[in-house]
Structure formats: structure tokens, C-alpha cells
């Protein structure tokens, strides 16, 4: 079995447990398909107070995460990975920051096919720049907003990677039907009851005609994407993911 391993450096390992043991992704984590190891940074402090932060040179508010505990933690991780991830090469060292590259589904798919990596969760005002310069190979962002730490972005990435593992989703088709798997937004979904107030389920979905249903869903995806994210239509076209029927439908929408 292909082994994927993520080592997480964090001051709050207890934030991870509940997410790793719930929901459809639990299987991927509990089976070790996605092996997640949590490293408490304080365990790598060198004083009796388990100190991992200090005041910033130049003054200012808040504290900075120290280089040395981080380097000891990383050395411990690399020593373990030499054994468990032999032949996989140097792991990606990933730092979560709004200055990073925006995570998208294409990147998640790439990571889901690789050997995993080290997830570095910052706290306080941030990490001493010299650690980032020396060790970080990838900076990833969830978007243009600020959190109090990198743990939630790390969990978001782990969740996105875990749900792509074999056996996590109900059937093989679920991936292909994902919003974004083909670069388009998702179509709307309906379940029972057939009528809520004056809103009924679109008749085609009750028709049992699988061809018509597939076409209807595709057209709703195209329509919603054209309306809300026209940039994704352009990207899908560039990537050759729109067929002739898609183009005819989009032309009719325009008119
Ligand atoms: C914070 C920040 C704010 C503005 C511009 C750049 C910035 N970088 C960071 C940063 O790296 N902060 C560290 C991680 C330490 C404090 C908590 N951290 C953090 C990560 N806050 N927000 C994020 C984050 C990560 C990914 N996507 C969105 C937000």
C-alpha cells in the first residue's frame, strides 16, 4: 500500500484528535492510509518552562516562535521519516500563511498522490523568518484573512486530502461528481420530500431518465458557474474540459 504521512508541528495537538476521528475521512486516518503524526512543539524546548517563543527584536507586540525548538522538532521528524518514508525523497515542509499560494482542488489532488509532508502550524505573531527561509518549501493559504494559528488550515488540507483516498467516498463516481473535480461549480441537490411549500423538485430528477438527468445536472453546473465564477468557465475551456454540447448550452445562455 502506498504510504502517505503527514507530520504536524503544533502547540495544540489536541485540536486535531476530534477531526481525525469523525466523519467520512476517519477511515483514511484510522487505517493509516493517511498517517498523521502530531508533534507537540513544547517537547522540543530546551528549558524547564518549555518555552518556544520570545519577544521580537525591534520591539512591537506579541511573541515570535523560536528557531531552535522548531529545528529540533523537524530533525526528529526527518529521522523518523528516513525509516518510514524511505525512497520518498525530501518531504514538503508546508507553512500556512495568508502570504502563501491559495489552495485549490488541483493542488489537493497532487498532494493526495504524493508522500505527504510536514505541516507547520504557526501561532503568536509568527515564526522567526530564518526558520522559514531555511526549511519551508511551500507556503499555502486558505484565503485573504487572518487566523490565530495554522491549525485550522492544516486540518482543512488533511480533510481535503483524506476524502480523496480510496474507499472514503461512497462510490468511485463521487469524486468525478465533485464540485471542482472538472473545474465547474456543483449542481443543486434535492431529496425528500418532493414538495416544500411551493417549491418542488425539478421534474427531470423524478423521471428516471439517467441521460436527461446527467445533461440537466451538467447544464445547471455550467449555468451556475457562468453566473457566479465566469473565470472558472474560461479555465475549463482552456483546459479542454468543455465539450461541444457544453459550448452550445453556454452560447444559448449568452443569448
Ligand atoms: C499572518 C499574516 C497576516 C498578514 C499577512 C501575512 C501574514 N502571515 C501570517 C502568519 O504567517 N501568521 C502565523 C500563522 C502566525 C500567526 C497565525 N498564523 C496564521 C495563519 N494566521 N492566519 C493564517 C492563515 C493561514 C492560511 N490561510 C489563511 C490564514
Short mmCIF file of N, CA, C and O and ligand atoms in Angstrom, two decimals, residues 95-99 122-126 140-143 145-150 153, ligand 1:
data_model
loop_
_atom_site.label_atom_id
_atom_site.label_comp_id
_atom_site.label_asym_id
_atom_site.label_seq_id
_atom_site.Cartn_x
_atom_site.Cartn_y
_atom_site.Cartn_z
N UNK A 95 4.08 25.55 5.28
CA UNK A 95 3.71 26.57 6.27
C UNK A 95 2.42 27.24 5.81
O UNK A 95 2.25 27.52 4.62
N UNK A 96 1.51 27.46 6.76
CA UNK A 96 0.22 28.05 6.41
C UNK A 96 0.23 29.54 6.73
O UNK A 96 0.47 29.93 7.88
N UNK A 97 0.00 30.34 5.72
CA UNK A 97 0.06 31.79 5.87
C UNK A 97 -0.75 32.45 4.77
O UNK A 97 -0.82 31.93 3.66
N UNK A 98 -1.37 33.61 5.08
CA UNK A 98 -2.09 34.33 4.03
C UNK A 98 -1.17 34.77 2.89
O UNK A 98 -1.66 35.09 1.80
N UNK A 99 0.14 34.79 3.11
CA UNK A 99 1.06 35.17 2.02
C UNK A 99 1.32 34.00 1.07
O UNK A 99 1.98 34.18 0.05
N UNK A 122 1.83 27.78 12.68
CA UNK A 122 2.31 28.95 13.42
C UNK A 122 1.28 29.41 14.43
O UNK A 122 0.09 29.17 14.30
N UNK A 123 1.78 30.07 15.47
CA UNK A 123 0.94 30.74 16.49
C UNK A 123 1.62 32.05 16.83
O UNK A 123 2.66 32.38 16.27
N UNK A 124 1.05 32.79 17.77
CA UNK A 124 1.58 34.11 18.17
C UNK A 124 1.63 35.04 16.96
O UNK A 124 0.76 34.98 16.11
N UNK A 125 2.67 35.88 16.87
CA UNK A 125 2.78 36.79 15.74
C UNK A 125 3.38 36.10 14.52
O UNK A 125 3.36 36.63 13.42
N UNK A 126 3.94 34.91 14.73
CA UNK A 126 4.52 34.20 13.60
C UNK A 126 5.82 33.52 13.98
O UNK A 126 6.21 33.49 15.15
N UNK A 140 1.14 27.82 2.01
CA UNK A 140 -0.22 27.66 1.50
C UNK A 140 -1.18 28.55 2.27
O UNK A 140 -1.06 28.72 3.49
N UNK A 141 -2.17 29.07 1.55
CA UNK A 141 -3.18 29.97 2.14
C UNK A 141 -4.57 29.44 1.87
O UNK A 141 -4.83 28.84 0.83
N UNK A 142 -5.48 29.69 2.80
CA UNK A 142 -6.90 29.41 2.58
C UNK A 142 -7.59 30.61 1.96
O UNK A 142 -8.70 30.50 1.46
N UNK A 143 -6.95 31.78 2.03
CA UNK A 143 -7.58 32.99 1.51
C UNK A 143 -7.06 34.21 2.24
O UNK A 143 -6.24 34.10 3.14
N UNK A 145 -7.44 36.25 4.72
CA UNK A 145 -7.92 36.59 6.06
C UNK A 145 -6.93 36.04 7.07
O UNK A 145 -6.12 35.17 6.74
N UNK A 146 -6.99 36.55 8.29
CA UNK A 146 -6.01 36.18 9.30
C UNK A 146 -6.68 35.34 10.38
O UNK A 146 -7.77 35.66 10.85
N UNK A 147 -6.01 34.25 10.75
CA UNK A 147 -6.46 33.37 11.83
C UNK A 147 -5.54 33.56 13.02
O UNK A 147 -4.58 34.33 12.96
N UNK A 148 -5.80 32.82 14.09
CA UNK A 148 -4.91 32.90 15.24
C UNK A 148 -3.86 31.79 15.20
O UNK A 148 -2.98 31.74 16.06
N UNK A 149 -3.93 30.92 14.22
CA UNK A 149 -2.93 29.87 14.11
C UNK A 149 -3.10 29.07 12.84
O UNK A 149 -4.13 29.18 12.16
N UNK A 150 -2.11 28.25 12.53
CA UNK A 150 -2.13 27.46 11.30
C UNK A 150 -2.86 26.13 11.43
O UNK A 150 -2.92 25.36 10.45
N UNK A 153 -6.06 25.72 8.96
CA UNK A 153 -5.65 25.41 7.58
C UNK A 153 -5.04 24.01 7.44
O UNK A 153 -5.30 23.33 6.44
C1 LIG B 1 -0.11 36.30 9.38
C2 LIG B 1 -0.24 37.29 8.43
C3 LIG B 1 -1.06 38.39 8.33
C4 LIG B 1 -0.95 39.21 7.21
C5 LIG B 1 -0.02 38.93 6.23
C6 LIG B 1 0.79 37.81 6.35
C7 LIG B 1 0.68 37.02 7.46
N1 LIG B 1 1.35 35.88 7.79
C8 LIG B 1 0.87 35.44 8.95
C9 LIG B 1 1.38 34.25 9.58
O1 LIG B 1 2.10 33.51 8.96
N2 LIG B 1 0.97 34.01 10.81
C10 LIG B 1 1.36 32.80 11.52
C11 LIG B 1 0.33 31.72 11.24
C12 LIG B 1 1.34 33.04 12.98
C13 LIG B 1 0.00 33.55 13.45
C14 LIG B 1 -1.10 32.64 12.99
N3 LIG B 1 -0.93 32.22 11.65
C15 LIG B 1 -1.88 32.35 10.69
C16 LIG B 1 -2.03 31.59 9.54
N4 LIG B 1 -2.86 33.24 10.72
N5 LIG B 1 -3.61 33.11 9.61
C17 LIG B 1 -3.13 32.09 8.91
C18 LIG B 1 -3.70 31.67 7.67
C19 LIG B 1 -3.16 30.58 7.00
C20 LIG B 1 -3.73 30.18 5.79
N6 LIG B 1 -4.80 30.81 5.30
C21 LIG B 1 -5.34 31.85 5.94
C22 LIG B 1 -4.80 32.30 7.13
#
